[in-house]
Amino acid sequence: MNEAITPIKQPANAVETSATATGFRKSLRRLYRSKWMMIMMIPGLLYYLLFHYVPMVGILIAFQDYNLLKGIWGSPWVGWDNFRTVFNSPDFPLILRNTLIISVYRIVFNMLPDVILALMLNEIRSRWFKRVVQTITYGPHFLSWIIVYGIVFSLFAPGSGLFTTFVRDMGWGDLNLLTDANYFRPLLIASDLWKNVGFGAIIYLAALASINQELYEAAVVDGAGRWRQMWHITLPGIRSVFVLLLILRMGSILDAGFDQVYIFLNARVYDVGDIIDTWVFRQGLEQLNFSIAAATGVFKSVIGLVFILGANKLAKKVGGSGIW
Amino acid sequence: MVTKSDRLVNGVLYAVLALFALSTLFPLYFVFVMSVTPYTEVLRNGGFILWPSSFTLQAYKEIFGSSRIPDALQITVFITVVGTFLNLLVTALLAYPLSKKSTPWRNGILLAIIFTLLFNGGLIPTYLVVRELGLYNTVWAMIVPGMVSTFNFLIMKTYFESLPQEVEEAARVDGCGDIATLVRIVLPLSAPILATVGLFYGIGHWNEYFKGIMYVTDRSLAPIQIVLRNMIQTPSISQELAVNSTDLAQLPPETVKMATVAVAILPIIIVYPFLQKYFIKGVMIGAIKG
Amino acid sequence: MKKSLLTVLAALSVVTAACSNNGNTAETNEPPANAEPAASSDPVKEPETDEKPKLSLRFMTPVGSASANATLPAADKDFVKQAIEEKFNVDLKLDYMVGGEDYKNKMNVQLAGGDIPDIFIGDGAASQKYATDGLLADLTPYLNEQTTPNYFKWVRQQELDSYQLKGMNFNRGILPFMRNQYPAWYVRQDWLDKLNLKAPTSYDEMIEVMRQFTNNDPDGNGKKDTYGFSTSGNGASVPLEFPQWLANGFVADFQIVDNKFVDNRTDLGVQKVIQDIIDINNEGIIDPDWFLSKTPGHLDKAAQGKIGIFFSGDQNVALEGAPNSMQARTKALIPEANWQPFNPFPDKPAIWKYGVPETSIMVGAAVAEKKPENIQRSFEILNWLAGEEGYLLTHYGQEGKHYTKEGNTITLIPEAYDADIANAGNWLGIYRFFTPEEPSVLGLDVIDPRVSPRDQAILKTVASFPKHDALPPITLAPPEGMNIGDLRKEMNKLHIKMIFEDKSADKWPQYREELMTKFKGREIFQGYTDQINSALKDNPLDAFQ
């Protein structure tokens, strides 16, 4: 481990500008200097190569009439036919719209509450109270959607639901939350928030924990109140994590949460709740068609790629740093 | 220092948090109560029981009476502990170099990694890789194919980037190489993020289901979530026409289901408070610097 | 660094080699290259000697959700495994999972990866894909009257013939299926008695009973908290359990009327069915939760004594002797509860259809090519399972221990069975995949001492309700490029829309037209008609309307 030649790392661009003349040798030297860094990465890179890049040949299935026997290298090519089938499905405009709307709802109404809960917990001085609240709110994340739906159903079922019965007994009329197209999306979002906000706050709590406490002390000396501390120290401290999560979420803009939607969906709210993934699932029930599923996947990925690139660019422009 | 409005804000904070916590406690409580109530009692109340009129551990006896669930728990604990350790190791070794702008090909590698978030080849080719590597039908098939989560990797990388550079530079001046800097300086400073990412990985392993189904056939290697899912799944819509579903009458009673749910989620909830102390150690960086 | 790069490249080439192997062999249509490492046996050698060589066999089979978590016991306690391995000199491995999406996925990856089980079992959609992809072997040499006589006690040759896909070899065997069906409506006899009513014998009487059950406090608790009828729509559809379907002449899902194929749920007559359902829904005499209720949610309500009538295809549902039956569950809460089957349509020629083949037995073409002796031996085992010896062992356990046999009469010993099997994880259910619980097929008569005279009467009544053969035994598959999933979803949506939003079935003709055109219903069902005609041959059906 002879590191005597590298006293202090220089910023990368400084090296590059001086390297234009003998670029190749310089970069070789740079590689040599970083050899331990490179070696460290080997297990991780190997993993990505083997479990992500090698299987990526599977994307070709989207452009084939995939035949299980002939495999990826032998199945006939059909160009854009599978995509055409997907786009020409009578439901496609509807499911695309629903997917986008539900996804955007989730970004807005599920990401912000995570931050808010973390900020609230951060303001709590009582250690035991903070710990108890943190642990309890984290609990529902581990209940499956089937169980959560069971609870929602026993509260809001049109006939026997506890809450419905209460409303009816009070003479406020009949309540049909589960089958009302106006309430379906809010119900999805609210139950998701309720189930996952405690879990979602963890990452911000970790970010808050890494803020230098001296900053707060200095602020108090300067006479900054609670709100100014939050604005000038706390929020900047979790900014990078928030931006990171936001950009990543953009990449899965066409994932609207199959597990939950599949359980909550019913025929009376198809118009507002049917999404791309439930559609693909239904296709698979009736007939095995790998290519249709693959084509839908590629479509979702391409849209995700556009969004993630755009979001990263925007983040760099506005805030100075993106993910890469 | 504490003003009147401060006190008001505090009161509201405590009240809101307490109420919300109560609402999230409710289903966990509900699962637990149902698991310790006699089955006829559950039937009579149609599900919701606020206070059990009598108490029984019958459901738990049934669960632990056969070796099925204890065996499955053992598998799950193994993949969680070993898996999380390996995850953290490989992820940190990848994230640290990529958090440094000076690392050659950094941007290219990062882009290539992020690309995998979006595009994947699907089940069949991944299965082929698992099989060709000899992992099929071993406990490693549930660990290795998820070695690095890109999401966790990015969190760790972002955190490493936010660490004060001066500390590391001082270490290098003292003659520490890349590996020594990572092990002796960076990782000790990263307790909150290691706890967080470790928790995320651990939860992922604890909830492992899909790999257990696809890459493992040996029943004795099935993790707890497979057992649980087999128990609580409801017939899918495709079975709407299956009238001769003789099975329905033989499904395990609700109390046993709920006891299984409790056994499957309790350990992972109990772990959390022990990790929380790492989230309150924000002072550490300052202490070292000073 | 160099070394690990080499490892990567090596691993890469292994994977691509595996893929290209599959591809090449398929294109040239020659015997596939060795996808399985252990396949070095000489294919020319004739294995039929007196002393059969020991073989390793693997079967992949779905199990019912009751056996979802069953595990096979240790080899010394697994008397079925012992019997099979001794008799056939094999090492048998069963891959079993609950049937469903996961099972299908797992089978797909194994087949795609060339890990083909010796015998695998899958549903219609899956077997159709495998057959058209050319994965499946021709079963003619293995599954015929000479090689597997016992099998043909369960399935007829003519059924096998018409089950095949057009233009394909004989490559989908039929998994022996429950031919008899036991559908019935069940009513709370104690409620009827209390309100001085009789079991309904017509649709109008049935509705009147529902009305009284809702309005006249049959459980006498002074609250109006009971309903006449419930079912589980799973939030998706109008279940065929509603008596209104049968009242308007629709038996189960498909039928042939006036020499025409009829898809019951998209027929013009659905208008009347939906209107009748709207009427009772509006009147409030059925459980308002029926639509969202997920199976078996309505049965839970019935067990709580909130529902007076339900429909079930499970013949054990009202037996007091069956441990988890509705009768047993209801009785645990309400001692006087008494569920009894009834048929509100005694004049109809059928209230349901007989069982139809839905599940296929398949063999991989590659395996049959390479190791025909494996397939041959596998079918010997299946034949044994379908015969008396195998059937008895896999359904009732060991003779003398779990049951006694006198002539053709089998008397069960429930205590021994419960101790060794039911309470040991109910593992025998795993081996039962090959034959349904239908002892009469083999001429056996089973006596369960737990079945009381009351239960016996119920079983007899339920069995007596008339059924019919709806269609010739074929698997209907939508024509190439058509998607019936979209059609069914839209159809269900429209049914539900009429009931809850329109509150009138007036628009059905217009809705139906949209299903027939925009969602290609007419083409799909004409396709079905053509498929049926190719099975009927002599007197074809008229065109679909």
Short mmCIF file of C-alpha atoms in Angstrom, two decimals, chain C residues 155-514:
data_model
loop_
_atom_site.label_atom_id
_atom_site.label_comp_id
_atom_site.label_asym_id
_atom_site.label_seq_id
_atom_site.Cartn_x
_atom_site.Cartn_y
_atom_site.Cartn_z
CA VAL C 155 -60.70 -39.70 -18.96
CA ARG C 156 -62.25 -40.80 -22.23
CA GLN C 157 -60.31 -41.15 -25.46
CA GLN C 158 -62.80 -38.90 -27.23
CA GLU C 159 -62.23 -36.19 -24.63
CA LEU C 160 -58.48 -36.45 -25.14
CA ASP C 161 -58.93 -36.12 -28.87
CA SER C 162 -61.04 -33.01 -28.77
CA TYR C 163 -58.88 -31.45 -26.06
CA GLN C 164 -55.96 -31.14 -28.48
CA LEU C 165 -55.22 -27.88 -30.22
CA LYS C 166 -55.99 -27.63 -33.90
CA GLY C 167 -53.12 -28.75 -36.09
CA MET C 168 -51.03 -29.97 -33.18
CA ASN C 169 -49.83 -33.39 -32.09
CA PHE C 170 -51.36 -35.20 -29.18
CA ASN C 171 -49.32 -33.24 -26.66
CA ARG C 172 -51.70 -32.23 -23.92
CA GLY C 173 -52.92 -34.99 -21.65
CA ILE C 174 -55.96 -34.21 -19.52
CA LEU C 175 -55.39 -34.25 -15.80
CA PRO C 176 -58.17 -36.47 -14.35
CA PHE C 177 -60.81 -34.01 -13.25
CA MET C 178 -63.83 -33.86 -11.02
CA ARG C 179 -66.59 -34.81 -13.41
CA ASN C 180 -69.36 -34.58 -10.90
CA GLN C 181 -70.12 -31.15 -9.60
CA TYR C 182 -71.99 -30.43 -6.42
CA PRO C 183 -73.44 -26.96 -6.82
CA ALA C 184 -76.36 -26.02 -4.62
CA TRP C 185 -77.97 -23.12 -2.84
CA TYR C 186 -78.05 -23.49 0.92
CA VAL C 187 -80.64 -22.04 3.25
CA ARG C 188 -80.91 -21.70 7.02
CA GLN C 189 -83.58 -24.32 7.68
CA ASP C 190 -83.99 -23.09 11.27
CA TRP C 191 -84.85 -19.61 9.97
CA LEU C 192 -87.39 -21.07 7.54
CA ASP C 193 -89.00 -23.01 10.39
CA LYS C 194 -89.11 -19.99 12.62
CA LEU C 195 -90.89 -17.90 9.97
CA ASN C 196 -93.12 -20.79 8.90
CA LEU C 197 -91.65 -20.93 5.43
CA LYS C 198 -90.76 -23.81 3.13
CA ALA C 199 -87.58 -24.31 1.14
CA PRO C 200 -88.22 -22.35 -2.06
CA THR C 201 -89.10 -24.30 -5.19
CA SER C 202 -89.25 -21.42 -7.61
CA TYR C 203 -87.50 -18.15 -8.26
CA ASP C 204 -90.39 -16.11 -6.88
CA GLU C 205 -90.50 -18.17 -3.70
CA MET C 206 -86.78 -17.75 -3.31
CA ILE C 207 -87.07 -13.98 -3.54
CA GLU C 208 -89.92 -14.06 -1.04
CA VAL C 209 -87.76 -16.04 1.40
CA MET C 210 -84.94 -13.51 0.99
CA ARG C 211 -87.43 -10.74 1.66
CA GLN C 212 -88.70 -12.37 4.85
CA PHE C 213 -85.18 -13.18 6.04
CA THR C 214 -84.32 -9.51 5.67
CA ASN C 215 -87.41 -7.95 7.12
CA ASN C 216 -88.81 -10.36 9.69
CA ASP C 217 -85.89 -10.76 12.07
CA PRO C 218 -85.24 -14.49 11.58
CA ASP C 219 -82.58 -14.60 14.30
CA GLY C 220 -84.91 -12.93 16.78
CA ASN C 221 -82.39 -10.45 18.11
CA GLY C 222 -84.78 -7.56 17.59
CA LYS C 223 -82.45 -5.89 15.08
CA LYS C 224 -82.80 -5.66 11.33
CA ASP C 225 -79.30 -6.95 10.70
CA THR C 226 -79.82 -9.99 8.48
CA TYR C 227 -79.95 -10.39 4.71
CA GLY C 228 -81.58 -12.90 2.44
CA PHE C 229 -78.60 -13.68 0.25
CA SER C 230 -74.93 -12.91 -0.28
CA THR C 231 -72.05 -13.81 -2.57
CA SER C 232 -68.54 -12.48 -3.22
CA GLY C 233 -68.06 -10.32 -6.30
CA ASN C 234 -64.41 -9.66 -5.43
CA GLY C 235 -64.96 -6.10 -6.56
CA ALA C 236 -64.77 -7.40 -10.09
CA SER C 237 -67.88 -9.10 -11.39
CA VAL C 238 -71.46 -10.27 -10.99
CA PRO C 239 -70.96 -13.84 -9.74
CA LEU C 240 -72.75 -16.68 -11.45
CA GLU C 241 -73.95 -17.63 -7.97
CA PHE C 242 -76.82 -15.19 -8.34
CA PRO C 243 -79.96 -17.27 -8.97
CA GLN C 244 -81.05 -14.70 -11.55
CA TRP C 245 -78.69 -16.26 -14.12
CA LEU C 246 -80.35 -19.64 -13.92
CA ALA C 247 -83.82 -18.12 -13.61
CA ASN C 248 -83.26 -16.61 -17.04
CA GLY C 249 -81.91 -19.78 -18.57
CA PHE C 250 -78.18 -19.28 -18.23
CA VAL C 251 -76.40 -22.34 -16.86
CA ALA C 252 -72.81 -21.62 -15.74
CA ASP C 253 -70.57 -19.76 -18.24
CA PHE C 254 -71.07 -21.29 -21.70
CA GLN C 255 -73.80 -23.34 -23.26
CA ILE C 256 -75.30 -24.34 -26.55
CA VAL C 257 -78.84 -23.16 -27.22
CA ASP C 258 -80.76 -23.67 -30.49
CA ASN C 259 -77.62 -25.09 -32.03
CA LYS C 260 -75.70 -21.92 -31.30
CA PHE C 261 -72.80 -21.27 -28.99
CA VAL C 262 -73.80 -18.89 -26.21
CA ASP C 263 -71.41 -16.95 -24.03
CA ASN C 264 -73.79 -16.48 -21.14
CA ARG C 265 -72.35 -13.31 -19.70
CA THR C 266 -72.45 -11.34 -22.97
CA ASP C 267 -75.74 -12.66 -24.30
CA LEU C 268 -78.61 -10.31 -25.04
CA GLY C 269 -80.61 -12.02 -22.31
CA VAL C 270 -78.25 -10.63 -19.70
CA GLN C 271 -80.49 -7.59 -19.71
CA LYS C 272 -83.17 -9.47 -17.80
CA VAL C 273 -80.63 -11.03 -15.42
CA ILE C 274 -79.19 -7.67 -14.50
CA GLN C 275 -82.62 -6.07 -14.19
CA ASP C 276 -83.66 -8.80 -11.74
CA ILE C 277 -80.51 -8.29 -9.70
CA ILE C 278 -81.08 -4.53 -9.71
CA ASP C 279 -84.57 -5.14 -8.34
CA ILE C 280 -83.45 -7.17 -5.34
CA ASN C 281 -80.44 -4.93 -4.82
CA ASN C 282 -82.68 -1.88 -4.67
CA GLU C 283 -85.11 -3.64 -2.43
CA GLY C 284 -82.23 -4.21 0.00
CA ILE C 285 -82.82 -7.90 0.52
CA ILE C 286 -79.27 -8.92 -0.39
CA ASP C 287 -76.09 -8.08 1.49
CA PRO C 288 -74.98 -4.63 0.21
CA ASP C 289 -71.34 -5.72 0.59
CA TRP C 290 -71.64 -8.53 -1.96
CA PHE C 291 -69.85 -6.66 -4.71
CA LEU C 292 -66.70 -5.72 -2.77
CA SER C 293 -66.60 -8.84 -0.64
CA LYS C 294 -63.58 -11.01 -1.41
CA THR C 295 -64.02 -14.78 -1.44
CA PRO C 296 -64.85 -16.22 1.06
CA GLY C 297 -66.00 -13.03 2.79
CA HIS C 298 -69.69 -13.75 2.33
CA LEU C 299 -69.25 -17.17 3.94
CA ASP C 300 -67.71 -15.55 7.00
CA LYS C 301 -70.83 -13.43 7.28
CA ALA C 302 -73.04 -16.47 6.86
CA ALA C 303 -71.08 -18.21 9.60
CA GLN C 304 -71.90 -15.26 11.85
CA GLY C 305 -75.58 -15.77 11.25
CA LYS C 306 -76.13 -12.65 9.14
CA ILE C 307 -77.00 -14.33 5.84
CA GLY C 308 -79.85 -16.72 5.06
CA ILE C 309 -78.92 -18.13 1.64
CA PHE C 310 -75.66 -18.74 -0.15
CA PHE C 311 -74.43 -20.81 -3.07
CA SER C 312 -71.58 -23.29 -2.96
CA GLY C 313 -70.00 -25.92 -5.12
CA ASP C 314 -68.46 -27.66 -2.14
CA GLN C 315 -70.48 -30.74 -1.22
CA ASN C 316 -69.08 -30.73 2.31
CA VAL C 317 -70.11 -27.19 3.10
CA ALA C 318 -73.19 -28.08 5.17
CA LEU C 319 -71.86 -31.23 6.84
CA GLU C 320 -71.73 -31.19 10.60
CA GLY C 321 -69.01 -33.83 10.52
CA ALA C 322 -66.51 -31.81 8.45
CA PRO C 323 -64.34 -29.85 10.88
CA ASN C 324 -64.19 -26.45 9.15
CA SER C 325 -67.46 -26.56 7.22
CA MET C 326 -69.97 -23.73 7.26
CA GLN C 327 -72.28 -25.88 9.31
CA ALA C 328 -69.61 -26.52 11.92
CA ARG C 329 -68.57 -22.87 12.02
CA THR C 330 -72.11 -21.52 12.22
CA LYS C 331 -73.04 -24.03 14.86
CA ALA C 332 -70.13 -23.02 17.03
CA LEU C 333 -71.88 -19.67 17.46
CA ILE C 334 -75.52 -20.56 16.99
CA PRO C 335 -76.26 -24.07 18.27
CA GLU C 336 -79.60 -24.36 16.46
CA ALA C 337 -78.21 -23.35 13.05
CA ASN C 338 -79.01 -25.81 10.29
CA TRP C 339 -77.87 -25.30 6.70
CA GLN C 340 -79.77 -27.32 4.11
CA PRO C 341 -79.33 -27.53 0.33
CA PHE C 342 -82.20 -26.69 -1.98
CA ASN C 343 -82.87 -26.31 -5.67
CA PRO C 344 -85.15 -23.39 -6.50
CA PHE C 345 -85.41 -24.55 -10.12
CA PRO C 346 -86.66 -28.15 -10.03
CA ASP C 347 -88.04 -27.81 -13.56
CA LYS C 348 -84.79 -26.76 -15.20
CA PRO C 349 -82.94 -29.56 -16.97
CA ALA C 350 -79.66 -28.49 -15.34
CA ILE C 351 -78.55 -26.13 -12.60
CA TRP C 352 -74.87 -26.37 -13.49
CA LYS C 353 -72.52 -28.02 -15.93
CA TYR C 354 -70.49 -31.13 -15.41
CA GLY C 355 -66.81 -30.68 -14.74
CA VAL C 356 -64.69 -29.94 -17.78
CA PRO C 357 -61.01 -30.64 -18.33
CA GLU C 358 -59.02 -27.52 -17.55
CA THR C 359 -55.60 -28.78 -16.61
CA SER C 360 -53.03 -30.44 -18.82
CA ILE C 361 -50.39 -33.10 -18.22
CA MET C 362 -47.35 -32.29 -20.30
CA VAL C 363 -43.98 -33.73 -21.22
CA GLY C 364 -41.08 -31.81 -22.69
CA ALA C 365 -40.14 -32.74 -26.25
CA ALA C 366 -36.47 -32.52 -25.33
CA VAL C 367 -36.84 -34.97 -22.46
CA ALA C 368 -38.86 -37.43 -24.49
CA GLU C 369 -36.21 -37.31 -27.18
CA LYS C 370 -33.30 -37.84 -24.84
CA LYS C 371 -34.71 -39.98 -22.09
CA PRO C 372 -37.81 -41.77 -23.33
CA GLU C 373 -37.39 -44.32 -20.54
CA ASN C 374 -37.98 -41.54 -17.99
CA ILE C 375 -41.25 -40.63 -19.59
CA GLN C 376 -42.31 -44.21 -19.92
CA ARG C 377 -41.61 -44.88 -16.27
CA SER C 378 -43.39 -41.66 -15.27
CA PHE C 379 -46.54 -42.74 -17.04
CA GLU C 380 -46.34 -46.13 -15.36
CA ILE C 381 -46.40 -44.26 -12.07
CA LEU C 382 -49.31 -42.07 -13.17
CA ASN C 383 -51.20 -45.14 -14.28
CA TRP C 384 -50.62 -46.70 -10.87
CA LEU C 385 -51.81 -43.51 -9.17
CA ALA C 386 -54.99 -43.65 -11.25
CA GLY C 387 -55.60 -47.28 -10.29
CA GLU C 388 -57.15 -48.61 -7.15
CA GLU C 389 -53.93 -49.18 -5.25
CA GLY C 390 -52.51 -45.73 -5.90
CA TYR C 391 -55.83 -44.01 -5.44
CA LEU C 392 -56.47 -45.60 -2.07
CA LEU C 393 -52.97 -44.93 -0.82
CA THR C 394 -52.94 -41.26 -1.87
CA HIS C 395 -56.46 -40.49 -0.71
CA TYR C 396 -57.06 -42.59 2.36
CA GLY C 397 -53.67 -43.85 3.54
CA GLN C 398 -52.59 -47.38 4.31
CA GLU C 399 -54.97 -50.30 4.39
CA GLY C 400 -55.58 -51.74 7.83
CA LYS C 401 -54.12 -48.66 9.43
CA HIS C 402 -56.05 -45.71 8.04
CA TYR C 403 -58.95 -47.59 6.47
CA THR C 404 -60.33 -51.10 6.16
CA LYS C 405 -61.43 -52.67 2.92
CA GLU C 406 -64.10 -55.24 2.34
CA GLY C 407 -64.83 -55.97 -1.28
CA ASN C 408 -65.35 -52.52 -2.77
CA THR C 409 -66.32 -50.90 0.47
CA ILE C 410 -63.76 -48.72 2.17
CA THR C 411 -64.30 -47.76 5.79
CA LEU C 412 -62.17 -44.90 7.01
CA ILE C 413 -60.49 -44.79 10.41
CA PRO C 414 -60.50 -41.03 11.00
CA GLU C 415 -58.52 -41.05 14.26
CA ALA C 416 -55.54 -42.82 12.70
CA TYR C 417 -55.75 -40.65 9.59
CA ASP C 418 -55.84 -37.45 11.59
CA ALA C 419 -52.90 -38.52 13.73
CA ASP C 420 -50.63 -39.62 10.88
CA ILE C 421 -51.68 -37.30 8.09
CA ALA C 422 -54.09 -34.48 8.85
CA ASN C 423 -52.24 -33.33 11.95
CA ALA C 424 -48.86 -33.98 10.37
CA GLY C 425 -49.33 -31.11 7.94
CA ASN C 426 -51.91 -32.81 5.71
CA TRP C 427 -49.09 -33.94 3.43
CA LEU C 428 -51.05 -36.61 1.60
CA GLY C 429 -52.81 -33.79 -0.24
CA ILE C 430 -49.61 -33.24 -2.21
CA TYR C 431 -49.73 -36.72 -3.72
CA ARG C 432 -53.38 -36.35 -4.58
CA PHE C 433 -52.66 -34.12 -7.56
CA PHE C 434 -53.35 -36.84 -10.05
CA THR C 435 -56.85 -37.95 -9.13
CA PRO C 436 -59.84 -36.00 -7.79
CA GLU C 437 -61.79 -37.22 -4.78
CA GLU C 438 -64.19 -39.40 -6.75
CA PRO C 439 -64.03 -43.03 -5.55
CA SER C 440 -67.07 -44.04 -7.61
CA VAL C 441 -64.95 -43.85 -10.77
CA LEU C 442 -63.07 -46.91 -9.55
CA GLY C 443 -66.25 -48.53 -8.30
CA LEU C 444 -65.36 -47.89 -4.70
CA ASP C 445 -67.76 -47.05 -1.94
CA VAL C 446 -66.31 -45.00 0.89
CA ILE C 447 -67.81 -44.94 4.34
CA ASP C 448 -66.73 -42.22 6.68
CA PRO C 449 -67.98 -43.05 10.19
CA ARG C 450 -68.11 -39.33 10.95
CA VAL C 451 -70.85 -38.81 8.39
CA SER C 452 -74.12 -38.69 10.27
CA PRO C 453 -77.49 -39.67 8.76
CA ARG C 454 -78.20 -35.95 8.43
CA ASP C 455 -74.99 -35.41 6.48
CA GLN C 456 -75.66 -38.46 4.35
CA ALA C 457 -79.04 -37.06 3.37
CA ILE C 458 -77.44 -33.75 2.41
CA LEU C 459 -74.81 -35.44 0.25
CA LYS C 460 -77.52 -37.39 -1.51
CA THR C 461 -79.67 -34.32 -2.14
CA VAL C 462 -76.79 -32.29 -3.49
CA ALA C 463 -75.69 -35.09 -5.81
CA SER C 464 -79.21 -35.37 -7.19
CA PHE C 465 -79.40 -31.82 -8.56
CA PRO C 466 -79.27 -32.04 -12.36
CA LYS C 467 -76.18 -31.09 -14.36
CA HIS C 468 -75.49 -31.07 -18.08
CA ASP C 469 -72.56 -31.31 -20.44
CA ALA C 470 -72.27 -27.75 -21.65
CA LEU C 471 -69.85 -28.08 -24.54
CA PRO C 472 -67.76 -30.81 -26.08
CA PRO C 473 -64.55 -31.15 -24.04
CA ILE C 474 -62.31 -28.60 -25.67
CA THR C 475 -60.25 -25.71 -24.48
CA LEU C 476 -61.51 -22.53 -25.98
CA ALA C 477 -58.77 -20.18 -26.99
CA PRO C 478 -59.26 -16.70 -28.43
CA PRO C 479 -58.14 -16.39 -32.06
CA GLU C 480 -54.62 -15.16 -32.72
CA GLY C 481 -54.14 -11.52 -31.78
CA MET C 482 -57.43 -11.22 -29.90
CA ASN C 483 -57.52 -10.50 -26.24
CA ILE C 484 -60.37 -11.80 -24.19
CA GLY C 485 -58.97 -10.21 -21.02
CA ASP C 486 -59.96 -6.72 -22.21
CA LEU C 487 -63.39 -7.96 -23.21
CA ARG C 488 -64.12 -9.64 -19.88
CA LYS C 489 -62.95 -6.65 -17.92
CA GLU C 490 -65.15 -4.29 -19.90
CA MET C 491 -68.07 -6.70 -19.67
CA ASN C 492 -67.78 -6.92 -15.90
CA LYS C 493 -67.48 -3.18 -15.68
CA LEU C 494 -70.67 -2.70 -17.67
CA HIS C 495 -72.63 -5.26 -15.64
CA ILE C 496 -71.64 -3.46 -12.46
CA LYS C 497 -72.30 -0.06 -13.98
CA MET C 498 -75.87 -1.03 -14.84
CA ILE C 499 -76.49 -2.30 -11.32
CA PHE C 500 -75.01 0.55 -9.33
CA GLU C 501 -74.86 3.61 -11.57
CA ASP C 502 -77.49 3.30 -14.28
CA LYS C 503 -79.77 1.37 -11.90
CA SER C 504 -81.38 0.03 -15.04
CA ALA C 505 -80.45 -2.56 -17.65
CA ASP C 506 -82.04 -0.64 -20.51
CA LYS C 507 -78.74 0.19 -22.13
CA TRP C 508 -77.48 -3.41 -22.29
CA PRO C 509 -78.15 -3.91 -26.04
CA GLN C 510 -76.09 -0.84 -26.75
CA TYR C 511 -73.33 -1.85 -24.28
CA ARG C 512 -73.27 -5.33 -25.72
CA GLU C 513 -72.80 -4.00 -29.22
CA GLU C 514 -69.72 -2.17 -28.05
#
